[in-house]
Amino acid sequence: MYNIILNITTFCNFKCSYCDVIKDNKILDLNKRNKIINFINDNKWSIYKFKFFWWEPLISWLDIKYIIDETNESIWSNYEIVTNTSLLNDDIWLYFNKYFKIIFFSIDSENFFDYPKVFSFIKKFDLKDKVFFNLIVSPWSESKSLYQFYKLYNFWYR
């Protein structure tokens, strides 16, 4: 069984102090995207899940959407994503609701996380069972991270 993780871009709209990942602003070219689609469709019985991850994948939302549109019948909506949530909109939420099995939201204490907006979308699209949170704690922001944890806890669990 394959668990595929695709780094669809090396762009990120945040500049976190702890992140030492090189952001050279590349995106997946069309030829490679089509090879991935062909691989998925040719190996549909062997693919357990497909995850969009690293940097900020929603920067390449149109590529993600295209890959899903071309492969969803092969892998039965076993998509996952990790996102900082800053680029979410109704179109993306509809896809999350329809095709994604697991959605990880990374909450970074150095950057803005719009709790009310995110939670209203989760409620609107009934995504609570699909959503998980990654709370990023860096050595430079422990107190802010604790604050983010309390805020998340109050929104999510109360």
mmCIF file of C-alpha atoms in Angstrom:
data_model
loop_
_atom_site.group_PDB
_atom_site.id
_atom_site.type_symbol
_atom_site.label_atom_id
_atom_site.label_comp_id
_atom_site.label_asym_id
_atom_site.label_seq_id
_atom_site.Cartn_x
_atom_site.Cartn_y
_atom_site.Cartn_z
ATOM 1 C CA MET A 1 0.000 0.000 0.000
ATOM 2 C CA TYR A 2 1.190 3.495 -0.847
ATOM 3 C CA ASN A 3 0.868 6.498 1.406
ATOM 4 C CA ILE A 4 1.712 9.350 -0.906
ATOM 5 C CA ILE A 5 2.791 12.747 0.394
ATOM 6 C CA LEU A 6 2.989 15.448 -2.239
ATOM 7 C CA ASN A 7 4.907 18.677 -1.749
ATOM 8 C CA ILE A 8 3.054 20.573 -4.420
ATOM 9 C CA THR A 9 4.872 23.864 -3.875
ATOM 10 C CA THR A 10 7.786 25.390 -2.032
ATOM 11 C CA PHE A 11 5.932 28.664 -1.513
ATOM 12 C CA CYS A 12 4.746 29.727 1.904
ATOM 13 C CA ASN A 13 2.894 32.898 2.821
ATOM 14 C CA PHE A 14 4.279 32.865 6.385
ATOM 15 C CA LYS A 15 7.804 33.595 7.511
ATOM 16 C CA CYS A 16 8.105 31.694 10.768
ATOM 17 C CA SER A 17 11.294 32.332 12.701
ATOM 18 C CA TYR A 18 11.808 28.669 13.563
ATOM 19 C CA CYS A 19 11.328 27.383 10.014
ATOM 20 C CA ASP A 20 14.612 26.628 8.319
ATOM 21 C CA VAL A 21 13.017 25.099 5.248
ATOM 22 C CA ILE A 22 14.261 26.667 2.050
ATOM 23 C CA LYS A 23 11.430 28.462 0.302
ATOM 24 C CA ASP A 24 12.599 28.729 -3.259
ATOM 25 C CA ASN A 25 9.126 29.460 -4.617
ATOM 26 C CA LYS A 26 8.680 26.530 -6.966
ATOM 27 C CA ILE A 27 5.462 24.859 -7.984
ATOM 28 C CA LEU A 28 4.788 21.453 -9.439
ATOM 29 C CA ASP A 29 5.103 21.631 -13.213
ATOM 30 C CA LEU A 30 2.324 20.309 -15.440
ATOM 31 C CA ASN A 31 4.331 17.348 -16.706
ATOM 32 C CA LYS A 32 5.054 16.099 -13.165
ATOM 33 C CA ARG A 33 1.495 16.772 -12.087
ATOM 34 C CA ASN A 34 0.201 14.609 -14.935
ATOM 35 C CA LYS A 35 2.699 11.845 -14.099
ATOM 36 C CA ILE A 36 1.399 11.833 -10.530
ATOM 37 C CA ILE A 37 -2.191 11.632 -11.762
ATOM 38 C CA ASN A 38 -1.298 8.740 -14.067
ATOM 39 C CA PHE A 39 0.527 6.929 -11.269
ATOM 40 C CA ILE A 40 -2.461 7.292 -8.952
ATOM 41 C CA ASN A 41 -4.938 6.109 -11.546
ATOM 42 C CA ASP A 42 -2.687 3.206 -12.595
ATOM 43 C CA ASN A 43 -2.145 2.099 -8.985
ATOM 44 C CA LYS A 44 -5.547 2.839 -7.492
ATOM 45 C CA TRP A 45 -5.778 -0.476 -5.664
ATOM 46 C CA SER A 46 -2.478 0.141 -3.916
ATOM 47 C CA ILE A 47 -2.992 3.678 -2.647
ATOM 48 C CA TYR A 48 -4.097 4.016 0.931
ATOM 49 C CA LYS A 49 -4.006 7.803 1.209
ATOM 50 C CA PHE A 50 -2.763 10.874 -0.562
ATOM 51 C CA LYS A 51 -1.578 13.862 1.472
ATOM 52 C CA PHE A 52 -0.855 17.420 0.356
ATOM 53 C CA PHE A 53 1.776 18.693 2.740
ATOM 54 C CA TRP A 54 4.684 21.014 3.417
ATOM 55 C CA TRP A 55 5.056 24.730 2.927
ATOM 56 C CA GLU A 56 1.551 26.042 2.204
ATOM 57 C CA PRO A 57 -0.164 23.707 -0.273
ATOM 58 C CA LEU A 58 -3.210 25.944 -0.732
ATOM 59 C CA ILE A 59 -1.014 28.386 -2.635
ATOM 60 C CA SER A 60 -1.355 25.806 -5.416
ATOM 61 C CA TRP A 61 -5.066 25.246 -4.868
ATOM 62 C CA LEU A 62 -5.898 24.970 -8.571
ATOM 63 C CA ASP A 63 -3.352 22.169 -8.954
ATOM 64 C CA ILE A 64 -4.735 20.393 -5.897
ATOM 65 C CA LYS A 65 -8.256 20.707 -7.260
ATOM 66 C CA TYR A 66 -7.154 19.394 -10.654
ATOM 67 C CA ILE A 67 -5.399 16.386 -9.104
ATOM 68 C CA ILE A 68 -8.495 15.603 -7.043
ATOM 69 C CA ASP A 69 -10.800 15.972 -10.026
ATOM 70 C CA GLU A 70 -8.633 13.586 -12.039
ATOM 71 C CA THR A 71 -8.069 10.968 -9.322
ATOM 72 C CA ASN A 72 -10.974 10.968 -6.869
ATOM 73 C CA GLU A 73 -12.631 7.936 -8.421
ATOM 74 C CA SER A 74 -9.367 6.031 -8.078
ATOM 75 C CA ILE A 75 -8.638 6.657 -4.427
ATOM 76 C CA TRP A 76 -12.121 7.191 -3.016
ATOM 77 C CA SER A 77 -11.553 10.519 -1.336
ATOM 78 C CA ASN A 78 -8.672 9.369 0.836
ATOM 79 C CA TYR A 79 -7.055 12.787 0.654
ATOM 80 C CA GLU A 80 -5.400 14.603 3.517
ATOM 81 C CA ILE A 81 -3.960 18.084 3.762
ATOM 82 C CA VAL A 82 -1.919 20.172 6.174
ATOM 83 C CA THR A 83 -2.563 23.905 5.872
ATOM 84 C CA ASN A 84 -2.069 27.080 7.866
ATOM 85 C CA THR A 85 -5.708 28.010 6.965
ATOM 86 C CA SER A 86 -4.829 31.523 5.799
ATOM 87 C CA LEU A 87 -6.037 30.921 2.226
ATOM 88 C CA LEU A 88 -9.315 29.126 2.907
ATOM 89 C CA ASN A 89 -12.469 30.097 1.062
ATOM 90 C CA ASP A 90 -15.878 28.543 0.306
ATOM 91 C CA ASP A 91 -14.643 26.680 -2.775
ATOM 92 C CA ILE A 92 -11.854 25.034 -0.789
ATOM 93 C CA TRP A 93 -14.188 24.203 2.096
ATOM 94 C CA LEU A 94 -16.578 22.470 -0.301
ATOM 95 C CA TYR A 95 -13.741 20.289 -1.547
ATOM 96 C CA PHE A 96 -12.628 19.594 1.995
ATOM 97 C CA ASN A 97 -16.123 18.461 2.823
ATOM 98 C CA LYS A 98 -16.531 16.298 -0.251
ATOM 99 C CA TYR A 99 -13.106 14.745 -0.793
ATOM 100 C CA PHE A 100 -10.867 15.006 2.251
ATOM 101 C CA LYS A 101 -10.695 12.346 4.905
ATOM 102 C CA ILE A 102 -8.425 14.294 7.267
ATOM 103 C CA ILE A 103 -7.643 18.003 7.452
ATOM 104 C CA PHE A 104 -4.767 19.231 9.604
ATOM 105 C CA PHE A 105 -4.733 22.900 10.535
ATOM 106 C CA SER A 106 -1.348 24.170 11.652
ATOM 107 C CA ILE A 107 -1.644 26.888 14.226
ATOM 108 C CA ASP A 108 1.540 28.824 14.573
ATOM 109 C CA SER A 109 1.905 31.235 17.449
ATOM 110 C CA GLU A 110 3.877 33.632 15.276
ATOM 111 C CA ASN A 111 1.147 34.086 12.681
ATOM 112 C CA PHE A 112 -2.506 34.959 12.665
ATOM 113 C CA PHE A 113 -5.061 32.171 12.957
ATOM 114 C CA ASP A 114 -8.656 33.308 12.431
ATOM 115 C CA TYR A 115 -10.447 31.096 14.976
ATOM 116 C CA PRO A 116 -13.991 32.415 14.428
ATOM 117 C CA LYS A 117 -13.746 32.070 10.642
ATOM 118 C CA VAL A 118 -12.262 28.578 10.785
ATOM 119 C CA PHE A 119 -14.764 27.316 13.331
ATOM 120 C CA SER A 120 -17.718 28.785 11.468
ATOM 121 C CA PHE A 121 -16.577 26.918 8.350
ATOM 122 C CA ILE A 122 -16.127 23.696 10.316
ATOM 123 C CA LYS A 123 -19.645 24.031 11.658
ATOM 124 C CA LYS A 124 -21.163 25.147 8.342
ATOM 125 C CA PHE A 125 -19.709 22.187 6.455
ATOM 126 C CA ASP A 126 -19.928 19.713 9.340
ATOM 127 C CA LEU A 127 -16.226 18.905 9.283
ATOM 128 C CA LYS A 128 -15.587 18.393 12.983
ATOM 129 C CA ASP A 129 -14.796 14.687 12.595
ATOM 130 C CA LYS A 130 -12.258 15.400 9.839
ATOM 131 C CA VAL A 131 -10.329 18.256 11.429
ATOM 132 C CA PHE A 132 -7.198 17.974 13.523
ATOM 133 C CA PHE A 133 -4.939 20.714 14.795
ATOM 134 C CA ASN A 134 -1.169 20.983 14.820
ATOM 135 C CA LEU A 135 -0.119 23.533 17.371
ATOM 136 C CA ILE A 136 3.410 24.670 16.606
ATOM 137 C CA VAL A 137 5.510 25.579 19.618
ATOM 138 C CA SER A 138 8.839 27.202 18.904
ATOM 139 C CA PRO A 139 11.560 28.116 21.387
ATOM 140 C CA TRP A 140 10.925 31.767 20.597
ATOM 141 C CA SER A 141 7.244 31.743 21.398
ATOM 142 C CA GLU A 142 6.322 29.387 24.233
ATOM 143 C CA SER A 143 4.025 31.853 25.983
ATOM 144 C CA LYS A 144 2.220 32.713 22.749
ATOM 145 C CA SER A 145 1.863 29.011 22.032
ATOM 146 C CA LEU A 146 0.280 28.430 25.409
ATOM 147 C CA TYR A 147 -2.151 31.252 24.682
ATOM 148 C CA GLN A 148 -2.981 29.645 21.303
ATOM 149 C CA PHE A 149 -3.593 26.330 23.036
ATOM 150 C CA TYR A 150 -6.045 27.912 25.505
ATOM 151 C CA LYS A 151 -7.796 29.737 22.699
ATOM 152 C CA LEU A 152 -8.087 26.551 20.647
ATOM 153 C CA TYR A 153 -9.318 24.621 23.648
ATOM 154 C CA ASN A 154 -11.990 27.230 24.417
ATOM 155 C CA PHE A 155 -13.220 27.329 20.822
ATOM 156 C CA TRP A 156 -13.085 23.639 20.125
ATOM 157 C CA TYR A 157 -13.948 21.866 23.337
ATOM 158 C CA ARG A 158 -16.283 24.246 25.095
#
